[in-house]
XYZ file of C-alpha atoms in Angstrom:
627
model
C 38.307 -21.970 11.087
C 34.717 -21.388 10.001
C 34.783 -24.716 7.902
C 35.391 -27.106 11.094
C 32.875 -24.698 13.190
C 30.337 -25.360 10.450
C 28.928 -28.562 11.930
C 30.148 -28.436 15.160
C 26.779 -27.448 17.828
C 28.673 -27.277 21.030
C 26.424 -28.665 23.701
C 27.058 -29.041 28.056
C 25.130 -30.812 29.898
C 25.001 -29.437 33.540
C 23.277 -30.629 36.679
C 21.799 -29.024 39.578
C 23.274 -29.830 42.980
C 22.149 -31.041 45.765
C 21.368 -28.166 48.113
C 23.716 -28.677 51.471
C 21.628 -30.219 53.948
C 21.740 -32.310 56.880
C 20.996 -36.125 55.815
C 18.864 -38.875 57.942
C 17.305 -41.758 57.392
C 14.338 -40.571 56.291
C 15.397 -37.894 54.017
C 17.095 -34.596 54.343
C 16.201 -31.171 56.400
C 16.811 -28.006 54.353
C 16.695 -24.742 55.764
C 15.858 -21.348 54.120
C 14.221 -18.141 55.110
C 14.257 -19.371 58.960
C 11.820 -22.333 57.215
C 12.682 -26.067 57.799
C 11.292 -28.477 55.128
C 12.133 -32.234 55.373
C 12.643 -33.370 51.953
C 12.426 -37.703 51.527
C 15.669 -38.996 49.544
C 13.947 -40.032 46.291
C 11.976 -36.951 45.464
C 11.217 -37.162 42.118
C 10.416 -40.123 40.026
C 8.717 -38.732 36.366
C 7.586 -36.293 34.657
C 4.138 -35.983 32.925
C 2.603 -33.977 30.684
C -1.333 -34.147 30.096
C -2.721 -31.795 27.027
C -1.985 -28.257 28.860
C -0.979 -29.483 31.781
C 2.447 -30.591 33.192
C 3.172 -33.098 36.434
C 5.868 -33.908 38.598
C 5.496 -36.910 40.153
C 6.659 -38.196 43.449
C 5.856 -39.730 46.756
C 4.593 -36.039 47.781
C 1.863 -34.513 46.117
C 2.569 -31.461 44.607
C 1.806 -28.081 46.623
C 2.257 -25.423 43.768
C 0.519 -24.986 40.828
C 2.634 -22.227 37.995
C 0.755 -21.161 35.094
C 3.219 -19.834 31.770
C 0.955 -18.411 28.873
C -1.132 -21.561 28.419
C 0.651 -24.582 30.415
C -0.152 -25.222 34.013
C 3.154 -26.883 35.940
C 2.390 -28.712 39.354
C 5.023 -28.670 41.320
C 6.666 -28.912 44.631
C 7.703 -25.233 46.367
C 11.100 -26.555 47.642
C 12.971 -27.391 44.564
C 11.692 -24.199 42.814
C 12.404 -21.910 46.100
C 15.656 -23.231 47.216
C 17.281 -21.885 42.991
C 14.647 -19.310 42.104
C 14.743 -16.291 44.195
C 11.656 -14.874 42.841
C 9.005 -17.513 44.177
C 10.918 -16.827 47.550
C 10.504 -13.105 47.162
C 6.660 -13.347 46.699
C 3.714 -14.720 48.626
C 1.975 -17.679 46.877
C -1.693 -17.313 47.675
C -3.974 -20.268 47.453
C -5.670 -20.516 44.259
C -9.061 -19.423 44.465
C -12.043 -21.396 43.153
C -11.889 -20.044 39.713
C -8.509 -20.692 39.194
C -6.412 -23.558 38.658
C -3.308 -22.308 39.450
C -1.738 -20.411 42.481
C 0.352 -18.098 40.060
C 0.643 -16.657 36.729
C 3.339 -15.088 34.752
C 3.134 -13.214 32.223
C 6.276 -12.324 29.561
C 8.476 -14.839 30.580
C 11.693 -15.219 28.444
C 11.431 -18.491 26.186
C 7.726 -18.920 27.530
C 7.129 -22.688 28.502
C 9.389 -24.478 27.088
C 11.918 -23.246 28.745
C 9.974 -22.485 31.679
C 10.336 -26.874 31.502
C 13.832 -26.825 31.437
C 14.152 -24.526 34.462
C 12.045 -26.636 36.107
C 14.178 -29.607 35.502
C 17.490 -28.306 36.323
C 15.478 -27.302 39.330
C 14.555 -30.977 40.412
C 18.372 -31.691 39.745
C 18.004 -33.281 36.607
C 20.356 -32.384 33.675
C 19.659 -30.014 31.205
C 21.893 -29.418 27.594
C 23.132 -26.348 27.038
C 23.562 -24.885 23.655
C 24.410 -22.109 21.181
C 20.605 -22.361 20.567
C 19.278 -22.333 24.134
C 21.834 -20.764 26.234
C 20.749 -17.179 25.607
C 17.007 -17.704 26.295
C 18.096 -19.517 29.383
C 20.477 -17.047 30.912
C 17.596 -14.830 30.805
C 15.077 -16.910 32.581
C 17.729 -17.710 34.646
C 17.764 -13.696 35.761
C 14.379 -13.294 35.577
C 13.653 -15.699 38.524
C 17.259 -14.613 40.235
C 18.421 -17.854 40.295
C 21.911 -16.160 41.792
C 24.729 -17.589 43.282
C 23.872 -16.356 46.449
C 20.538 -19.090 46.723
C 23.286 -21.682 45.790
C 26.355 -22.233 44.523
C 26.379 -23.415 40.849
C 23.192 -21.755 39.940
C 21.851 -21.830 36.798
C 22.941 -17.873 35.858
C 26.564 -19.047 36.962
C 26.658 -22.020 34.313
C 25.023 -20.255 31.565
C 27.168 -16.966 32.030
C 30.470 -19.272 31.723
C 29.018 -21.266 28.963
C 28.600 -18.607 26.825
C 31.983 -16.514 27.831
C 34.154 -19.492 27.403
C 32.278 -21.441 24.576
C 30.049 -19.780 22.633
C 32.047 -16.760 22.174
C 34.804 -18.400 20.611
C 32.907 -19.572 17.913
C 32.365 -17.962 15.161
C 28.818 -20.198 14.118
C 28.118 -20.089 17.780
C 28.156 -16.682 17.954
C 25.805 -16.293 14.759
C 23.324 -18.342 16.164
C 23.385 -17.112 19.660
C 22.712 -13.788 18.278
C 19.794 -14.671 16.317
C 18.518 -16.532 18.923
C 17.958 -12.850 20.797
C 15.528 -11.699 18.118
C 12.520 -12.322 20.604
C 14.486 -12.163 23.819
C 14.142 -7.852 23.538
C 14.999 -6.593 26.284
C 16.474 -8.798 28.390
C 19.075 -9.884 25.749
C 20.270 -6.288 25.374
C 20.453 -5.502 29.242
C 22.315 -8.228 30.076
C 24.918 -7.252 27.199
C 24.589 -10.477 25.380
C 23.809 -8.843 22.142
C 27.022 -6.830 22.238
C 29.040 -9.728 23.502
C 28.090 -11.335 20.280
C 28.335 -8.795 17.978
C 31.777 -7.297 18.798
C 33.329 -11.349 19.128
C 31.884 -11.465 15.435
C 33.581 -8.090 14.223
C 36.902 -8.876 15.514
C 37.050 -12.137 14.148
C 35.681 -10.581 10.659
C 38.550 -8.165 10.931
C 41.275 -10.768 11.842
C 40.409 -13.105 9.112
C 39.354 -10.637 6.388
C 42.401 -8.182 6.015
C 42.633 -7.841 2.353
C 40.509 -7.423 -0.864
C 42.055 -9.964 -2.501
C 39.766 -12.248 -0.052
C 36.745 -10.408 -0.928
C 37.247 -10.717 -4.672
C 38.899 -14.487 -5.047
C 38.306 -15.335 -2.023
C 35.302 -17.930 -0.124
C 32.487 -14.867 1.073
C 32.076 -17.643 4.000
C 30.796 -14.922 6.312
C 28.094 -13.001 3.789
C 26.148 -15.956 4.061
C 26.002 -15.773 7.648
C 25.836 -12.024 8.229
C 22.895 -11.784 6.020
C 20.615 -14.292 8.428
C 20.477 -11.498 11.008
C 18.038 -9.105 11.765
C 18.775 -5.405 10.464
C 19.578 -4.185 13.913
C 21.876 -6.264 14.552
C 23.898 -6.502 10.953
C 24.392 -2.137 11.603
C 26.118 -2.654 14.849
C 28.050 -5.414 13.070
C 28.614 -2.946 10.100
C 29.562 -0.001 12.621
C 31.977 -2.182 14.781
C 33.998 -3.009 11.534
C 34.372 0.431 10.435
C 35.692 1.016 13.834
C 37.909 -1.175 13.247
C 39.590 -0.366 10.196
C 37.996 -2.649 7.332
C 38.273 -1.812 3.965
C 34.961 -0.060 2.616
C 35.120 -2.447 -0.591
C 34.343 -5.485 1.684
C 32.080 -3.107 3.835
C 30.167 -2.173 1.216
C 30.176 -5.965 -0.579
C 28.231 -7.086 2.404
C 25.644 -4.132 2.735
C 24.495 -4.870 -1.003
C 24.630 -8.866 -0.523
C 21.964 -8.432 2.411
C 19.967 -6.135 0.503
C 19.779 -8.841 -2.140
C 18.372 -10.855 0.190
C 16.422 -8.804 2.354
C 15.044 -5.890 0.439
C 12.245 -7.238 -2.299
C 13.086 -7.556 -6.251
C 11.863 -4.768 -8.593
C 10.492 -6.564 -11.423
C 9.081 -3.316 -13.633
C 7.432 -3.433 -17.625
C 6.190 -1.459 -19.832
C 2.926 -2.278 -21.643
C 0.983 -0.595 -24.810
C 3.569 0.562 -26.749
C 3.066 -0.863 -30.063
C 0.481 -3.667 -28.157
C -3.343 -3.491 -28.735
C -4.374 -2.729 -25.329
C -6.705 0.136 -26.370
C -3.981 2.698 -25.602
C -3.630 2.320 -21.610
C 0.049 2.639 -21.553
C 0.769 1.810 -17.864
C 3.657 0.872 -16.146
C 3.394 -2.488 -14.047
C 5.981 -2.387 -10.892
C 5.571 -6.036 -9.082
C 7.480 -6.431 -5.428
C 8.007 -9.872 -4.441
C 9.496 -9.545 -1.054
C 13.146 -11.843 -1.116
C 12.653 -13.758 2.150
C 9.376 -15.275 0.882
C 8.625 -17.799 -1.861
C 6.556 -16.118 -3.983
C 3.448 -13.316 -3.816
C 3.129 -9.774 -4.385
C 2.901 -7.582 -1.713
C 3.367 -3.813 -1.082
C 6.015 -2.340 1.000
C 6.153 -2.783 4.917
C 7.646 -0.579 7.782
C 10.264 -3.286 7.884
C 11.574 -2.824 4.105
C 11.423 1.072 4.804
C 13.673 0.480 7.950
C 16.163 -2.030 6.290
C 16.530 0.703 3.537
C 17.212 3.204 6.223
C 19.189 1.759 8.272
C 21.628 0.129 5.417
C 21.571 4.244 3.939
C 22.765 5.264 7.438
C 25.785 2.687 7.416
C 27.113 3.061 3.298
C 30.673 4.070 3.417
C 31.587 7.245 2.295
C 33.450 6.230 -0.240
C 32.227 6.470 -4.002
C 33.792 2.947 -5.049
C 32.294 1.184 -2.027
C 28.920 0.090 -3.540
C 27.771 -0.200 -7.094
C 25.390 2.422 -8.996
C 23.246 -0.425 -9.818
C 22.501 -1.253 -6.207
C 22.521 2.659 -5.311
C 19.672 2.828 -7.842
C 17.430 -0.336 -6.442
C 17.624 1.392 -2.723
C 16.675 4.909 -4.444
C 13.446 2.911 -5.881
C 12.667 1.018 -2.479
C 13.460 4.344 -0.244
C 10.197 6.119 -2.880
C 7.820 2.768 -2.756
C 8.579 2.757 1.316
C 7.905 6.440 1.468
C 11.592 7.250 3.243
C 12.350 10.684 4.451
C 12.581 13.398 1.365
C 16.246 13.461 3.301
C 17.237 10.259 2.980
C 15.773 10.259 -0.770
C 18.026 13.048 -1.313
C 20.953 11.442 0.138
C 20.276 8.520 -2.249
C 19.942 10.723 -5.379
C 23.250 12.117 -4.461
C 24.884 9.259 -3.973
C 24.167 8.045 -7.359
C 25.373 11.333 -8.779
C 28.548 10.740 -7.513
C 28.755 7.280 -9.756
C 26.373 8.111 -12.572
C 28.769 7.469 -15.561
C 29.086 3.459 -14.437
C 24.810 3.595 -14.494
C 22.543 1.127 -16.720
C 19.597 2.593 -18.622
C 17.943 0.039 -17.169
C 18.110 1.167 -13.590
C 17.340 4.666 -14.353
C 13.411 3.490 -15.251
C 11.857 4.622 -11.879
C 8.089 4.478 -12.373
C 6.066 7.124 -11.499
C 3.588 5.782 -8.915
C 1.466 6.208 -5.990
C 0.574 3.762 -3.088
C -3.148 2.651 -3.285
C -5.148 0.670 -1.356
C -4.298 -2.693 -0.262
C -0.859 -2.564 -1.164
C -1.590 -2.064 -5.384
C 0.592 0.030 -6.791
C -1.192 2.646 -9.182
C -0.294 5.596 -11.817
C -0.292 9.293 -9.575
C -2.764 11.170 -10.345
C -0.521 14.313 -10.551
C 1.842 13.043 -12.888
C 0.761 10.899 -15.974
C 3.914 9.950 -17.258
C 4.939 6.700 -17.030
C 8.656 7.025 -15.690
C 9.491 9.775 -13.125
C 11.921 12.005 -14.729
C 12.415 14.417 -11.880
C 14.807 11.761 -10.075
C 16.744 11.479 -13.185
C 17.408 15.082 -13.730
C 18.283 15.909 -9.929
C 21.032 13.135 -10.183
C 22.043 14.540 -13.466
C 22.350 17.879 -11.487
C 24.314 16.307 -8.680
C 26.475 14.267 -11.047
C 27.527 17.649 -12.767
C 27.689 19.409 -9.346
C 30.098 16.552 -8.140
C 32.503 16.679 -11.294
C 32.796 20.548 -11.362
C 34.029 19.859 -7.573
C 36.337 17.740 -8.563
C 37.363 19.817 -11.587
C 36.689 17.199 -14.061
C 35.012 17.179 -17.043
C 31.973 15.214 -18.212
C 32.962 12.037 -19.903
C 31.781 12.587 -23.266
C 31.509 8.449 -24.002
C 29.983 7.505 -21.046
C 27.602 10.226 -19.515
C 26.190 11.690 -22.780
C 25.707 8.125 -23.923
C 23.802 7.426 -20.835
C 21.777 10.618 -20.988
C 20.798 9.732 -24.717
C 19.664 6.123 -24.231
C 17.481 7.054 -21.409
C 16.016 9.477 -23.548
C 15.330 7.234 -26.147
C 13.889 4.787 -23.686
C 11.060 7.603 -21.955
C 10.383 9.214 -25.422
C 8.071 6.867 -26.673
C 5.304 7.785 -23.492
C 2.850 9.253 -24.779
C 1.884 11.459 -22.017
C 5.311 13.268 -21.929
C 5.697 16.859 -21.788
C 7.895 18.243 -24.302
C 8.921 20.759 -21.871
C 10.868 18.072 -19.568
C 12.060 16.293 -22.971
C 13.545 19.311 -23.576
C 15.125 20.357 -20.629
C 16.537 17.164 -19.917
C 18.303 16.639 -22.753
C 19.836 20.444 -22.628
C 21.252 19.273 -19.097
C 24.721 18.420 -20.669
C 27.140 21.089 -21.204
C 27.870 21.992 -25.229
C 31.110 19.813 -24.904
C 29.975 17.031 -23.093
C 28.180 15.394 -26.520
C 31.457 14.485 -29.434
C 27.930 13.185 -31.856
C 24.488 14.255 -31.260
C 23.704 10.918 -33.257
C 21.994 9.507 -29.822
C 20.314 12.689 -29.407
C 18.834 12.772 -32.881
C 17.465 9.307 -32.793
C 15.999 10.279 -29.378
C 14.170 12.846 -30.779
C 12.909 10.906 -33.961
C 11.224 8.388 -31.816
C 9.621 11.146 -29.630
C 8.644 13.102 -33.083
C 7.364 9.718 -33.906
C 5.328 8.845 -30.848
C 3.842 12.612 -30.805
C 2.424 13.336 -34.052
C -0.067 16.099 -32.601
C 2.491 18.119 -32.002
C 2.919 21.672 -33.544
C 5.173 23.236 -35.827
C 6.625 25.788 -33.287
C 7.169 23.111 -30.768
C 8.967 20.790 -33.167
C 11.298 23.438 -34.066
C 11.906 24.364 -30.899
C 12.602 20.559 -29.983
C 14.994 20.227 -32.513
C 16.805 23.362 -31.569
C 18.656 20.810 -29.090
C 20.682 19.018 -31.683
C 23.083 20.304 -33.078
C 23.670 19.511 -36.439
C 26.914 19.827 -37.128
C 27.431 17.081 -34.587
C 25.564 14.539 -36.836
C 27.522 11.555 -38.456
C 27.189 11.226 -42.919
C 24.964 8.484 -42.198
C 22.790 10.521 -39.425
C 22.486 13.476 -41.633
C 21.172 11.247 -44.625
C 18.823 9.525 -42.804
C 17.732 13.508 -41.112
C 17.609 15.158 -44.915
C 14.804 12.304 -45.870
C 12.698 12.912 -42.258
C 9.700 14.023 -42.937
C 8.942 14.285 -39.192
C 11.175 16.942 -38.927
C 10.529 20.680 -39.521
C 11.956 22.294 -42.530
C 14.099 25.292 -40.919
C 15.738 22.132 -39.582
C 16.547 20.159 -42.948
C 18.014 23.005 -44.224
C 20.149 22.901 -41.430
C 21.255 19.448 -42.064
C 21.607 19.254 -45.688
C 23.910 22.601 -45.461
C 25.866 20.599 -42.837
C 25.787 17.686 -45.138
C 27.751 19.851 -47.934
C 30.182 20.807 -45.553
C 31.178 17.224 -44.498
C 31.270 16.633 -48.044
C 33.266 19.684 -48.501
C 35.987 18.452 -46.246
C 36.167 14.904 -46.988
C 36.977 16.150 -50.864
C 39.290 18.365 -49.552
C 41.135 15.564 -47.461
C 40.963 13.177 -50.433
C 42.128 15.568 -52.644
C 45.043 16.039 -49.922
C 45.768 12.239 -49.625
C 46.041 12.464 -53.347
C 48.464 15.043 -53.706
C 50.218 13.699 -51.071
C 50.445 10.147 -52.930
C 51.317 12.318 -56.197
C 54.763 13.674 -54.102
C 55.394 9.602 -52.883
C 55.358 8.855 -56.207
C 57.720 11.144 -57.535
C 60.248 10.443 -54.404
C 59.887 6.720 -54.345
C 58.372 5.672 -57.998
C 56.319 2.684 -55.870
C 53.161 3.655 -56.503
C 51.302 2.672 -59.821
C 48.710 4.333 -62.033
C 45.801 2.140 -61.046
C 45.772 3.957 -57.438
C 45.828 7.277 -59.259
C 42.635 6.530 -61.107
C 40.620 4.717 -58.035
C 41.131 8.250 -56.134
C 39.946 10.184 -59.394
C 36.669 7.469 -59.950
C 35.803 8.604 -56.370
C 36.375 11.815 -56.653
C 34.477 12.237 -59.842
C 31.481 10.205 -57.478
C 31.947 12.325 -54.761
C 31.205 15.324 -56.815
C 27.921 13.973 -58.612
C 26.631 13.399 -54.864
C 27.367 17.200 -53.978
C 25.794 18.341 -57.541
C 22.713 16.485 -56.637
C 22.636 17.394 -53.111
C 22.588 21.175 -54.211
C 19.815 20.494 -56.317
C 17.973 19.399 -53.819
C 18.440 22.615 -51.772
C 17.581 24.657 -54.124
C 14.179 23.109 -54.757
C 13.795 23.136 -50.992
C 14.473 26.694 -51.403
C 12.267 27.476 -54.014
C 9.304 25.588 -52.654
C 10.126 27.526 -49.218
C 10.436 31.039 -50.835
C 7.582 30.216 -52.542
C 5.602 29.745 -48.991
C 6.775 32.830 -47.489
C 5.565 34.642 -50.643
C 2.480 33.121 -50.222
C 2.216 33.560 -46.375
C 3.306 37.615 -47.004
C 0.710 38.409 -49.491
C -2.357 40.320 -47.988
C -6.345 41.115 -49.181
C -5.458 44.318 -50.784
C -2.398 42.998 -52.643
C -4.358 40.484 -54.248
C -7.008 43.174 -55.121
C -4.829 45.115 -56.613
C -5.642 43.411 -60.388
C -9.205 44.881 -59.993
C -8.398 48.262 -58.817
C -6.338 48.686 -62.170
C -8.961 47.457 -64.285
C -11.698 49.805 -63.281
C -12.344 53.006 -64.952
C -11.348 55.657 -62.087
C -8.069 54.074 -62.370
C -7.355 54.135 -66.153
C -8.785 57.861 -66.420
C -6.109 58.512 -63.731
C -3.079 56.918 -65.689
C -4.425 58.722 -68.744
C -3.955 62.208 -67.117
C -0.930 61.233 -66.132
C 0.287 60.278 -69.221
C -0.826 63.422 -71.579
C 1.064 65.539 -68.917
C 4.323 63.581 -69.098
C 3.819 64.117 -72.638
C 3.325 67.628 -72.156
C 5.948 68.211 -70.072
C 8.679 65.998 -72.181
C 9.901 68.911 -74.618
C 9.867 71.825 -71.899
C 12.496 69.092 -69.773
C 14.405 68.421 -72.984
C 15.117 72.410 -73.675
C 16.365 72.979 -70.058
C 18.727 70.199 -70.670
C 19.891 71.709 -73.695
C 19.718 74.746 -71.831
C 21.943 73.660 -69.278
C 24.632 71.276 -71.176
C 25.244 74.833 -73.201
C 25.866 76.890 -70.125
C 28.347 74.139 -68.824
C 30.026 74.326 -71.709
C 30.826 78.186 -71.630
């Protein structure tokens, strides 16, 4: 249907009738408003137009003059009076010396243009009507009250059955009619063309699209179109084919293809990281707006009402729209300054489909609005992504699953989580704090391998030498490292970034890995030992590879406790030294001086005194207990 409507531009040409008079030989006498006018049989010949000025010419000289915005039109009162009921209903004054024109008006529908074409069908010449003109003219039409009731076949009559009978059958018709209202506000919407259009275009979107399987392999024929029309418009669209039962999949295919066209691109990249750009690591956010060719601009009331208006008509559902586009209106909602509400709504919405997210889209820069339309760093908050979004969806993504009972995926979500942290950990300006914090959002069981976790908080240890021993601890108080792969916990034992407590941590892991994967192996052999005896298949050759690395595997877990305890030694050694106070090291000198020798002597010469007085009580006493 839509393919043979494509190039089809319906067009009628109509003609204004003669109004009923009585003929003669001179001309014909028309009566109106108790008002006889004798009107010659060849009225019109031409029509002129001079620079601003426009002429009917005749045998009669014109006797009106009509000024619309900046065109005069000189004309003749009958023709216009006997079809427009408005110059009939006021009194023309005679222009004034000033003036060149007897009247003026002001906000006509279509302006002079088709202020011409009125004029024509009004001299009984024929006019075209189209998809393209017949809206603009059915509302000139009422605005001079060019009714029935001034003659029959009027020009409100002809449009009004033009559009019923032709227009709104079309589909391409119908598109064009209604963009063709955009300026015609609000005459268009009082005489109910608008929703003429709009519910002819929703029923024949829900008659021909009935399925998915037209959305997905299917020709989008009608995206295309949908997306040339003004947001006001496209929602009642959108609301009149939820009324109608369409699936929210090809609901919600729509909403993001006209954001992709309407709403600007996000083009956002980081700069001084590992650049020499004397350390100003800032965030550059350009927004070229999609319905223009090129240039950066800022955002407008009209991108901050598209955004609104396409939040207000997303389908409930969680599988209607993607995360990705979710995320692009969450960044255009904060650079349009939307309602905190409709942010919120936004960040919950992407909660509820976190787990399909891209790192990517999670890198909202942390901005404010300057002048001109520049986007600058906030003052308040130095860091170069804004992390608070992140962590509220996090929170509504858990909120939503403990609803539904579920648990975290522990592939998908804690991947996510630990990307993105490797991805803000190298800004400088950072808190550890929110580092911190965010990465403890998870539940325990949500992370299988804290491997992502670990590198994210290498490359933060890297990119924040300054800071302290307490707060690195702390830091890695996170990971867990029992969690940590062979490979993670070799590359962790040799990390000088990290704090000691923390190696010790991972190199006593390390053994226990070690631990088990002898024990398995030593398993696996004795369960190849038993095949061997049942089924006499297996040769000596296997029996010796299993020894060779078992002999290996040993040597690494002799060396590896080695290791540990130098590391203990050394850190014994500076707790020792850290313990030790001023009068413990003085303690050398006290014993040399001579106070302190004269007191040992004393102490000496009566222990020696007193050595054969305790011997005789012993004896003393080992007699008695024998008796």
């Amino acid at each position: 249907m839509h393919q043979q409507q494509a190039g089809m531009e319906m067009k009628f040409s109509v003609q204004a009738e003669q109004p009923q008079s009585q003929a003669t030989d001179s001309g014909a006498t028309y009566q109106a408003d108790n008002q006889s006018t004798v009107v010659p049989a060849k009225f019109i010949a031409t029509f002129e137009k001079k620079e601003d000025s426009w002429f009917a010419l005749s045998q009669i000289p014109t006797d009106l003059s009509i000024q619309v915005e900046d065109i005069t039109f000189y004309v003749h009162k009958f023709p216009i009076i006997s079809k427009c009921g408005y110059f009939g209903r006021i009194e023309l004054q005679p222009p004034k010396s000033n003036l060149s024109y007897d009247h003026k008006i002001d906000n006509f529908p279509g302006g002079a243009e088709t202020f011409e074409i009125i004029l024509k069908f009004c001299y009984g010449l024929p006019i075209s009507l189209t998809a393209n003109n017949v809206a603009v003219l059915r509302c000139a039409a009422e605005f001079l009250e060019m009714t029935e009731a001034l003659e029959d076949g009027n020009l409100i009559s002809k449009a009004e059955a033009f559009f019923t009978f032709v227009v709104l059958s079309s589909w391409r018709d119908s598109i064009t009619v209604l963009r063709s209202c955009e300026t015609l506000s609000p005459w268009a919407e009082n005489l109910q063309i608008v929703r003429r259009c709009c519910d002819s275009i929703a029923w024949k979107i829900s008659h021909e699209t009935s399925t998915i399987g037209e959305i997905t392999n299917g020709e989008k024929w009608w995206f295309n179109d949908m997306a040339t029309l003004r947001i006001n418009y496209f929602t009642r669209i959108i609301t009149a084919l939820k009324a109608k039962g369409v699936i929210p999949e090809i609901i919600g295919s729509c909403i993001m293809q006209y954001g992709e066209i309407w709403l600007p691109i996000t083009e956002s990249g980081r700069e001084g990281i590992g650049s020499n750009n004397n350390g100003s690591n800032e965030l550059q956010w350009n927004i070229m707006s999609g319905r223009s060719q090129g240039g950066v601009i800022g955002p407008t009331k009209e991108q901050r009402m598209i955004v609104e208006n396409l939040v207000s008509i997303l389908p409930p559902q969680k599988e209607a729209v993607s995360s990705k586009f979710l995320l692009k209106m969450l960044k255009m909602a904060i650079v349009c300054f939307a309602s905190p509400a409709l942010v919120s709504e936004l960040e919950k919405r992407v909660g509820m489909v976190l787990e399909t997210a891209d790192v990517s889209d999670l890198l909202i820069p942390n901005y404010a609005a300057g002048d001109q339309g520049k986007l600058v760093n906030s003052t308040e908050e130095h860091t170069m992504h804004n992390i608070d979004v992140v962590q509220r969806i996090l929170e509504y993504f858990l909120l939503y699953e403990q609803k539904q009972q579920q648990q975290p995926g522990p592939l998908t979500i804690s991947k996510l989580l630990d990307n993105y942290l490797a991805e803000i950990a190298r800004d400088p300006n950072l808190p550890v704090t929110k580092f911190q914090f965010l990465a403890q959002s998870l539940p325990e069981n949500a992370r299988t391998c804290d491997d992502g976790l670990y590198r994210a908080i290498d490359i933060y240890l890297k990119a924040h030498p300054s800071l302290t021993e307490h707060e690195r601890r702390r830091l890695c108080k996170v990971m867990n490292s029992a969690k940590l792969s062979l490979d993670a916990c070799e590359h962790a034992a040799q990390n000088e970034r990290l704090p000691l407590r923390t190696m010790i941590q991972v190199l006593f892991s390390e053994q226990v890995k070690i631990r088990a994967t002898i024990q398995g192996k030593s398993q696996i052999e004795t369960a190849d030992n038993s095949d061997q005896e049942s089924s006499g298949s297996s040769t000596n050759k296997e029996v010796k590879m299993l020894k060779m690395e078992l002999e290996k595997v040993k040597m690494q877990m002799a060396e590896l406790q080695r290791d540990y305890s130098v590391l203990q030694q050394e850190h014994q050694k500076q707790t020792t030294k850290r313990n030790s106070s001023g009068w413990t090291r003085g303690w050398p000198n006290i014993r040399k001086s001579g106070l302190f020798n004269l007191k040992i002597d004393r102490e000496e010469t009566d222990e020696s005194e007193n050595r054969p007085n305790q011997r005789r009580r012993n004896r003393f006493r080992r007699r008695q207990s024998i008796s």
